[in-house]
CSV table of C-alpha atoms in Angstrom, one decimal:
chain,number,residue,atom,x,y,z
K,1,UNK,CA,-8.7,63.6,-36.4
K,2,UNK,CA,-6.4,60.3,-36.1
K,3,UNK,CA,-4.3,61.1,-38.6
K,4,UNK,CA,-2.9,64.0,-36.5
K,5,UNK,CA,-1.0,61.6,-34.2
K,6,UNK,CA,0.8,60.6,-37.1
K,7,UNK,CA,2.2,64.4,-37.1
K,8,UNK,CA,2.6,64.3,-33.4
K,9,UNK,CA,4.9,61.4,-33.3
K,10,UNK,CA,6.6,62.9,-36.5
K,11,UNK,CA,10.0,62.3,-38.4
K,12,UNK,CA,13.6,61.1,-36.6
K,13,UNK,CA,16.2,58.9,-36.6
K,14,UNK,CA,18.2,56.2,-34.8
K,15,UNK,CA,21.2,54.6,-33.5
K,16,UNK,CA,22.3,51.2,-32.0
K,17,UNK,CA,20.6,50.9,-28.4
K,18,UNK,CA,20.1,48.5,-25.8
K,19,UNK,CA,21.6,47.6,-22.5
K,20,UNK,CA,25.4,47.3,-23.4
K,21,UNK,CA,26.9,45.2,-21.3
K,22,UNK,CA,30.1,45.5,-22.3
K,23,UNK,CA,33.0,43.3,-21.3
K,24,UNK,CA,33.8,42.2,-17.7
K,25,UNK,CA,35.0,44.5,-15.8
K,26,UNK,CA,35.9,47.6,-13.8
K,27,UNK,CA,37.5,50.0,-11.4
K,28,UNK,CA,40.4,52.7,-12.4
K,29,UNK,CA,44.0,51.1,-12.3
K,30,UNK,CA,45.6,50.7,-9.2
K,31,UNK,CA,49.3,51.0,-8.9
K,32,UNK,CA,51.2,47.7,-8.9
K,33,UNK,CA,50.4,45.3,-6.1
K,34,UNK,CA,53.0,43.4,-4.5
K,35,UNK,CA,52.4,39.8,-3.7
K,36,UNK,CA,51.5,38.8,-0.1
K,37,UNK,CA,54.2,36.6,1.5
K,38,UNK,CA,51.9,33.8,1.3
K,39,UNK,CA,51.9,33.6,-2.4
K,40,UNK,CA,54.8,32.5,-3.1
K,41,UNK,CA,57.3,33.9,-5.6
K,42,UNK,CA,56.3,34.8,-8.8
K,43,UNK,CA,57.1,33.3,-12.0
K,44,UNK,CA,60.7,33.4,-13.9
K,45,UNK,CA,60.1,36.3,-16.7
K,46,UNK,CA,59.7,34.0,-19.4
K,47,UNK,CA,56.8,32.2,-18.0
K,48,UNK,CA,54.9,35.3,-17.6
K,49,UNK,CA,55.5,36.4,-21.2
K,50,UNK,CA,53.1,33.5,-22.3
K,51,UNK,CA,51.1,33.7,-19.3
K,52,UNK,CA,50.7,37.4,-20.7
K,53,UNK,CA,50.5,36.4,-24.4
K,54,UNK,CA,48.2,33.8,-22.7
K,55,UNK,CA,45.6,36.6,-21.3
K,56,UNK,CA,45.8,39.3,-24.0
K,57,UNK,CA,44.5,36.0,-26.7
K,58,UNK,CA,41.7,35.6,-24.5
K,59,UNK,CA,40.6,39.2,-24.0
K,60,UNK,CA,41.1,39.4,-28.2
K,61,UNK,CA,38.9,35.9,-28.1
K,62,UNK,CA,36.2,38.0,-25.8
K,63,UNK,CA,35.2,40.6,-28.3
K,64,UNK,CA,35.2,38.4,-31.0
K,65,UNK,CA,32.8,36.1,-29.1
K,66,UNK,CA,30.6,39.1,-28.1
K,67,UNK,CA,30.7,41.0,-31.9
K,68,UNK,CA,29.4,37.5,-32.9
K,69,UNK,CA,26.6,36.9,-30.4
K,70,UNK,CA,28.1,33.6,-28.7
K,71,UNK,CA,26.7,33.9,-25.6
K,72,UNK,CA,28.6,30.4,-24.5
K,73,UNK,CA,31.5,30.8,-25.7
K,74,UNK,CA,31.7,34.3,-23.5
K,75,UNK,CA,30.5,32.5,-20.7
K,76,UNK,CA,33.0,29.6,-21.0
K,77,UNK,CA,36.1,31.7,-20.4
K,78,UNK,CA,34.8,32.5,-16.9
K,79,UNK,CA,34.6,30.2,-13.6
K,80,UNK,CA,32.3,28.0,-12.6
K,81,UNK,CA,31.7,30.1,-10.1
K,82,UNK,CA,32.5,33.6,-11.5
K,83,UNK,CA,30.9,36.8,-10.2
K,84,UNK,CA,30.4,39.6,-13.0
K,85,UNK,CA,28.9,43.4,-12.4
K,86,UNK,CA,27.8,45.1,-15.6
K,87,UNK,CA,27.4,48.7,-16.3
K,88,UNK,CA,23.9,49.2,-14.4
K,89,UNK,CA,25.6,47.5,-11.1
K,90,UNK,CA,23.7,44.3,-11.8
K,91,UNK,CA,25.7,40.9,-9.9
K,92,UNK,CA,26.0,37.6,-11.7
K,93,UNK,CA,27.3,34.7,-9.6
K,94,UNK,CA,28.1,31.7,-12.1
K,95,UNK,CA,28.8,30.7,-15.8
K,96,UNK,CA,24.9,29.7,-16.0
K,97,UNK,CA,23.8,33.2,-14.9
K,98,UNK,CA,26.7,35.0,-17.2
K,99,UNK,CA,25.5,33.3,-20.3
K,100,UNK,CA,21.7,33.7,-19.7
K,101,UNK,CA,22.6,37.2,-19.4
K,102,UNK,CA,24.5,38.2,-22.3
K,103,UNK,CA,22.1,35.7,-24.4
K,104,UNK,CA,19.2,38.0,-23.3
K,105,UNK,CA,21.1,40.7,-24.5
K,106,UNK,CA,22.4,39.3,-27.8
K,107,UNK,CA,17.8,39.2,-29.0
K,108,UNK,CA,18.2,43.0,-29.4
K,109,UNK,CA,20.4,45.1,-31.8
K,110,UNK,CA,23.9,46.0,-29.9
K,111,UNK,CA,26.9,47.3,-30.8
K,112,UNK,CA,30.5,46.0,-31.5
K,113,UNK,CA,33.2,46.2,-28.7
K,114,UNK,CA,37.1,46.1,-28.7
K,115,UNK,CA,39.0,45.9,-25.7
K,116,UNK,CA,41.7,48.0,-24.7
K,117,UNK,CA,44.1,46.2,-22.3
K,118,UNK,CA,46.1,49.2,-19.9
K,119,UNK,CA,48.1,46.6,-17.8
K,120,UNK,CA,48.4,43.3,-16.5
K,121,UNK,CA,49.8,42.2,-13.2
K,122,UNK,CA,50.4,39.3,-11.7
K,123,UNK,CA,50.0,38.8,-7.6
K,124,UNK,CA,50.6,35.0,-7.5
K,125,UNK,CA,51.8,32.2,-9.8
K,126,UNK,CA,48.0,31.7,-10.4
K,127,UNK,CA,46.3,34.7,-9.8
K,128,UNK,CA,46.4,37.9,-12.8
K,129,UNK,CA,44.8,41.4,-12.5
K,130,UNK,CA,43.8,43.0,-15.8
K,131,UNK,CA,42.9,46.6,-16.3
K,132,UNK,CA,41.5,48.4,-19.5
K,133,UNK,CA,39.1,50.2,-21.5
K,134,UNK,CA,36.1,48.4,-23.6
K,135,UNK,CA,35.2,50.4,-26.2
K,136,UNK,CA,32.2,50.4,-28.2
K,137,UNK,CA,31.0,51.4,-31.5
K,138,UNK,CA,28.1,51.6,-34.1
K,139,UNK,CA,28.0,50.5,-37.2
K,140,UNK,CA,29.6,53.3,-38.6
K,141,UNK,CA,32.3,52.9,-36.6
K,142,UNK,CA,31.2,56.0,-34.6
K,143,UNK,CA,32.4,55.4,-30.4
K,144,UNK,CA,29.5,55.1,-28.8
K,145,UNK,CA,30.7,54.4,-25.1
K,146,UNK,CA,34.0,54.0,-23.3
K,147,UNK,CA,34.2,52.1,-19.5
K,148,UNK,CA,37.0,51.1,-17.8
K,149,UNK,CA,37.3,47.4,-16.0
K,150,UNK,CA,39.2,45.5,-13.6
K,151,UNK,CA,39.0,41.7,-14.3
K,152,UNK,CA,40.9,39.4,-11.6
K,153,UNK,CA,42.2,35.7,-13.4
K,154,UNK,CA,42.8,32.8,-11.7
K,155,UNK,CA,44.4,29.7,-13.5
K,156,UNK,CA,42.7,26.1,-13.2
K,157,UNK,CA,43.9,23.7,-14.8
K,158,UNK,CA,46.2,24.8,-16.3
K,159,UNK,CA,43.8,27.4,-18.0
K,160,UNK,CA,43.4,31.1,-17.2
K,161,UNK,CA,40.0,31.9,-16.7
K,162,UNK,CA,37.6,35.3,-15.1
K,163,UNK,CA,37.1,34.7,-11.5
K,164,UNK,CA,35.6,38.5,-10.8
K,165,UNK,CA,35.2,41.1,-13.5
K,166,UNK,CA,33.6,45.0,-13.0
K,167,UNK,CA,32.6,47.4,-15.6
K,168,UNK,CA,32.1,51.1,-15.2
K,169,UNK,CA,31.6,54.1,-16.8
K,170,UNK,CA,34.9,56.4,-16.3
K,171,UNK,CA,33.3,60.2,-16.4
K,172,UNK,CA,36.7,60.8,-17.9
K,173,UNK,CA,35.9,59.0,-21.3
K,174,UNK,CA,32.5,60.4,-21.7
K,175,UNK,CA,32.1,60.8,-24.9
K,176,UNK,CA,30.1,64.0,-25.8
K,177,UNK,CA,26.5,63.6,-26.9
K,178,UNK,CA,27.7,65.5,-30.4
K,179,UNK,CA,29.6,62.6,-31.2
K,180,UNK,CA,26.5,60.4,-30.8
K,181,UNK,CA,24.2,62.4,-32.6
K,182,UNK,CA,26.9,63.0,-35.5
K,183,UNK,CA,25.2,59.7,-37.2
K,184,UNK,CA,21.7,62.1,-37.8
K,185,UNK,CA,23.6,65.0,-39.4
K,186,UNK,CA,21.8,64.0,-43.0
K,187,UNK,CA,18.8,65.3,-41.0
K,188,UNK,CA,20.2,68.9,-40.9
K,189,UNK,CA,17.9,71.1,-43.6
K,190,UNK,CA,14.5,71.2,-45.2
K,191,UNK,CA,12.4,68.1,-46.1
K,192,UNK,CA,8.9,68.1,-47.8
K,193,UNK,CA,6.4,65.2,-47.8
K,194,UNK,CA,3.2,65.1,-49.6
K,195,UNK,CA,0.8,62.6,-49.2
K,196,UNK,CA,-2.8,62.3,-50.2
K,197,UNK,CA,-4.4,65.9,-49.4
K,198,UNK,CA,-1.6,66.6,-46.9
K,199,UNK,CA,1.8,68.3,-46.8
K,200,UNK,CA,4.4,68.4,-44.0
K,201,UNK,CA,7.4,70.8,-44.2
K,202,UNK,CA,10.7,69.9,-41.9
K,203,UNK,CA,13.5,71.6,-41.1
K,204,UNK,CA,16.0,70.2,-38.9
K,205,UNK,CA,19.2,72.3,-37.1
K,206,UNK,CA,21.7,72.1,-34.5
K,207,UNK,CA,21.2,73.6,-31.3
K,208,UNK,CA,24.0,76.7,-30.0
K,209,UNK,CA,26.4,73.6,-28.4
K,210,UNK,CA,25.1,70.6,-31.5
K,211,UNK,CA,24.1,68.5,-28.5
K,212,UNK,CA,20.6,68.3,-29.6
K,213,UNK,CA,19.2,68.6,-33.3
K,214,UNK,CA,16.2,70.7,-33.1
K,215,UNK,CA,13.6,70.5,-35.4
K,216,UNK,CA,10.5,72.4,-36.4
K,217,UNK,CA,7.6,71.1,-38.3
K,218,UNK,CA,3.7,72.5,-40.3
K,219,UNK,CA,1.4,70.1,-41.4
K,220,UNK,CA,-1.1,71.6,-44.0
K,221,UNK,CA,-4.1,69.8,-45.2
K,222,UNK,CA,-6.4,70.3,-48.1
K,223,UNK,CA,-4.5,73.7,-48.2
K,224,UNK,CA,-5.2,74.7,-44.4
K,225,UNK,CA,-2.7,75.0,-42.0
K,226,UNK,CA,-3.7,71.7,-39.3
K,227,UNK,CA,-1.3,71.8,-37.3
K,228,UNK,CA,2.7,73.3,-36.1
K,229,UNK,CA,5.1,72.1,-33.8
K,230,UNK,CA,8.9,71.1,-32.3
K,231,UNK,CA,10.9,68.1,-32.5
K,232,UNK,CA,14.2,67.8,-30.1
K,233,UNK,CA,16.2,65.3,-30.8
K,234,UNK,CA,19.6,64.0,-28.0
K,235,UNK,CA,21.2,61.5,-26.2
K,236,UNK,CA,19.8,60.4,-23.4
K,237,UNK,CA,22.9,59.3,-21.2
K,238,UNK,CA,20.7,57.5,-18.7
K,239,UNK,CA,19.6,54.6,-21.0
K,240,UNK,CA,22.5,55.2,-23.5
K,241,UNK,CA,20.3,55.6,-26.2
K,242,UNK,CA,19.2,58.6,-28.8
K,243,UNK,CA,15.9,59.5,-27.8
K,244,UNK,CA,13.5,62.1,-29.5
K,245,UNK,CA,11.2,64.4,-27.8
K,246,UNK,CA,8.0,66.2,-29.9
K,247,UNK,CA,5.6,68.7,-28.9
K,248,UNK,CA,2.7,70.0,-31.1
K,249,UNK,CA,0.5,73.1,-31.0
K,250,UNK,CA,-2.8,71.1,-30.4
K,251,UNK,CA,-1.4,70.2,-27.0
K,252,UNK,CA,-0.3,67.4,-27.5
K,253,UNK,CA,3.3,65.2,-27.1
K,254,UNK,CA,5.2,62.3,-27.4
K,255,UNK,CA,8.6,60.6,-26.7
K,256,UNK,CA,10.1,57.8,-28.1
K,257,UNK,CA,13.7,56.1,-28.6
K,258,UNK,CA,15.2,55.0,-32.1
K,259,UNK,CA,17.3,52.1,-33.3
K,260,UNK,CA,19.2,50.8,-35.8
K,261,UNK,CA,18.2,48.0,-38.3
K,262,UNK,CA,21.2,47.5,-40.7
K,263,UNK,CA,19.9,50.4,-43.5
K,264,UNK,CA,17.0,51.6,-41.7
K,265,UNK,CA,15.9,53.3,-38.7
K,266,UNK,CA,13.4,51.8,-36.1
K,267,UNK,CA,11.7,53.6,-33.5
K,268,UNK,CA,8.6,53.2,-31.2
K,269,UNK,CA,6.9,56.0,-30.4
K,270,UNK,CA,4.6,56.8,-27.4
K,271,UNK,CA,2.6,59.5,-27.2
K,272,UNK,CA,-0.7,62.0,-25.6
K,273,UNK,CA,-2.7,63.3,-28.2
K,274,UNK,CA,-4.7,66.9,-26.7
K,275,UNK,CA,-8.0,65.2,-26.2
K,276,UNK,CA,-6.0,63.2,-23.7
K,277,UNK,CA,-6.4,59.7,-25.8
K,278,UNK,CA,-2.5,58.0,-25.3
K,279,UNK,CA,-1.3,56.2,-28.9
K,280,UNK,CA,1.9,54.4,-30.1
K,281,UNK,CA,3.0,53.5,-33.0
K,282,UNK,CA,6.7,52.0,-34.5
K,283,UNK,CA,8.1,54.1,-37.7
K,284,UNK,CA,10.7,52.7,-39.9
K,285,UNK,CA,12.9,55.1,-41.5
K,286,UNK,CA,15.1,54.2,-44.4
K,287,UNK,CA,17.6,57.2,-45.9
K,288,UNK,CA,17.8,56.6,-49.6
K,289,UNK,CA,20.3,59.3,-50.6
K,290,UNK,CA,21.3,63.0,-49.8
K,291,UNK,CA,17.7,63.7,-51.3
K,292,UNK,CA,15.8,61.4,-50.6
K,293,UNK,CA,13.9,59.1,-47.8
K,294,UNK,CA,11.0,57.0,-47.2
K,295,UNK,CA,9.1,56.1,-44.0
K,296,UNK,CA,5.8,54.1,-42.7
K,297,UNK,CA,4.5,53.8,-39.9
K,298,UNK,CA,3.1,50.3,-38.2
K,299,UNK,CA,1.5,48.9,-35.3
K,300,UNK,CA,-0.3,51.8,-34.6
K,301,UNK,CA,-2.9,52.0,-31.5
K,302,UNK,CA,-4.9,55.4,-30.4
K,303,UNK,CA,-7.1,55.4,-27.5
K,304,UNK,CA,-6.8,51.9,-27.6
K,305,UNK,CA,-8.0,51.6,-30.9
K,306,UNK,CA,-6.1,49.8,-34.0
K,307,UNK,CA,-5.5,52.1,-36.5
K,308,UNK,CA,-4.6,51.1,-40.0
K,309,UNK,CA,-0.5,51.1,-40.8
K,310,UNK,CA,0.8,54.4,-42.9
K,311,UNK,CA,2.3,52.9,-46.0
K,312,UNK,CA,5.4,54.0,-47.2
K,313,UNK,CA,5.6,57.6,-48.0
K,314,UNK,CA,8.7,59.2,-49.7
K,315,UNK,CA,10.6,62.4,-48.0
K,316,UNK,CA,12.5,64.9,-50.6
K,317,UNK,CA,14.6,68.2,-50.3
K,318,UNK,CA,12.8,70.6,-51.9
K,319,UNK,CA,14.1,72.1,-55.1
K,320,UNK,CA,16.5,75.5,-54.5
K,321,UNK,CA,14.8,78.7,-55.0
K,322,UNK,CA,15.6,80.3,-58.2
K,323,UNK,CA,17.9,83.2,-58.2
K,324,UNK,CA,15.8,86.8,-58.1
K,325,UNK,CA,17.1,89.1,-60.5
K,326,UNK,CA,19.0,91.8,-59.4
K,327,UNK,CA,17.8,94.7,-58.4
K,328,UNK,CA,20.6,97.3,-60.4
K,329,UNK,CA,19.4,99.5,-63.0
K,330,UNK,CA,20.3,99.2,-66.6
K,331,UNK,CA,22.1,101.5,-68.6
């Protein structure tokens, strides 16, 4: 029966994904260098205040660039010949390569960042090392990620710009897959759908340590129990990304990742049905109230066959169960 994918593949919700980049930088702070004798003395105090004030501008100018997408205007505060490593170790040599990169990255839904400057030192009258945290968040202001970065300036022309930035996750800032999965607590509790000659009951909980929201689903149709099954929902700290895991009692499975699209949720789904046919399929989730919720499903594909797209169908709590009288004898 095709429409039991649709149950396989079955309820969720999402968060802001992608590949973060993040800012440019990394390493944990090192303790104050002193300048080679071939640098020649430092600055006169003064000086360095603006060549401070100087730096700190064009770390606030970075995240503004980046929370607004401008992939060249990021790109123009580093060297021509600039080397950046992201968060997955990748090397960029070159303002060309920097801001094809974060343009790439800029087509899919990401995050906001802020950057968090820890110190700045100076080893040369044209030469800066910066050390921080970038921190970023979701839309609800919820930290998803912390990294620390080292990011070495050089001045030309009269200019302070990125010669060599590294980014890296510090395990000491890892922020606990609760605090990602927060964002999906409207989940917690019982949900009933009905649609034509079917009904699906969901209840969603938090597992013993609320790492993971656990979820358990029964699909009845034309008053016949069809089908049961499990739903696991976590963060997935290898690609960053809330990711959802459901198992039904067919045989079947499927896995998929979920992302944010201003009010709604967006995921695509693959899965194995138990005849051994694979499907996908993209839902679109949109939370309406504490009550109430819709989703559709699109682009679906079973066996390698089109299937038609599930039009919106509307998710409710179900009423509270009325109060059974009590027990006590009357006088």
């Amino acid at each position: 029966m095709k429409r039991k994918f649709v149950f396989v593949l079955l309820s969720g919700a999402a968060m802001l994904a992608g590949n973060a980049w993040a800012a440019d930088k990394a390493q944990p702070k090192s303790a104050t260098a002193k300048p080679a004798a071939n640098q020649g003395a430092t600055k006169p105090a003064g000086d360095r205040a603006a060549d401070e004030k100087a730096l700190r501008k064009s770390a606030d100018d970075f995240a503004r660039a980046f929370n607004a997408r401008d992939a060249k205007a990021i790109a123009a505060q580093f060297a021509p010949r600039a080397e950046m490593v992201d968060l997955d170790g990748n090397v960029l040599q070159g303002r060309q390569a920097i801001e094809e990169s974060f343009a790439r990255q800029f087509a899919e839904p990401l995050f906001k960042i802020a950057v968090e400057i820890e110190s700045l030192r100076f080893v040369g009258d044209n030469v800066a090392v910066e050390d921080g945290h970038l921190v970023m968040t979701g839309e609800d202001n919820d930290i998803t990620l912390r990294s620390r970065y080292t990011a070495v300036h050089v001045r030309e022309g009269g200019k302070w710009l990125v010669a060599s930035s590294r980014d890296v996750v510090n395990p000491n800032d890892r922020t606990e897959p609760h605090e990602h999965l927060r964002q999906l607590a409207w989940l917690v509790g019982e949900w009933v759908e009905e649609s034509g000659n079917s009904i699906v009951v969901t209840s969603y909980r938090w597992d013993e340590g609320k790492n993971y929201l656990l979820g358990d689903y029964s699909v009845q149709v034309a008053g016949q129990a069809a089908m049961r099954g499990t739903q696991r929902i976590g963060w997935d700290p290898l690609t960053r990304q809330i990711k959802t895991w459901t198992f039904d009692s067919d045989g079947g499975y499927g896995e998929g990742y979920w992302h944010r699209d201003g009010d709604r949720w967006l995921v695509k789904l693959e899965g194995v049905s138990a005849d051994g046919r694979s499907g996908s399929m993209t839902q679109i989730h949109t939370p309406l109230n504490d009550h109430r919720r819709t989703w559709r499903a699109v682009d679906r594909v079973l066996g390698g066959e089109p299937l038609d797209d599930i039009e919106e169908i509307t998710v409710v709590r179900p009423a509270p169960k009325p109060k059974q009288p009590s027990d006590k004898k009357r006088d």
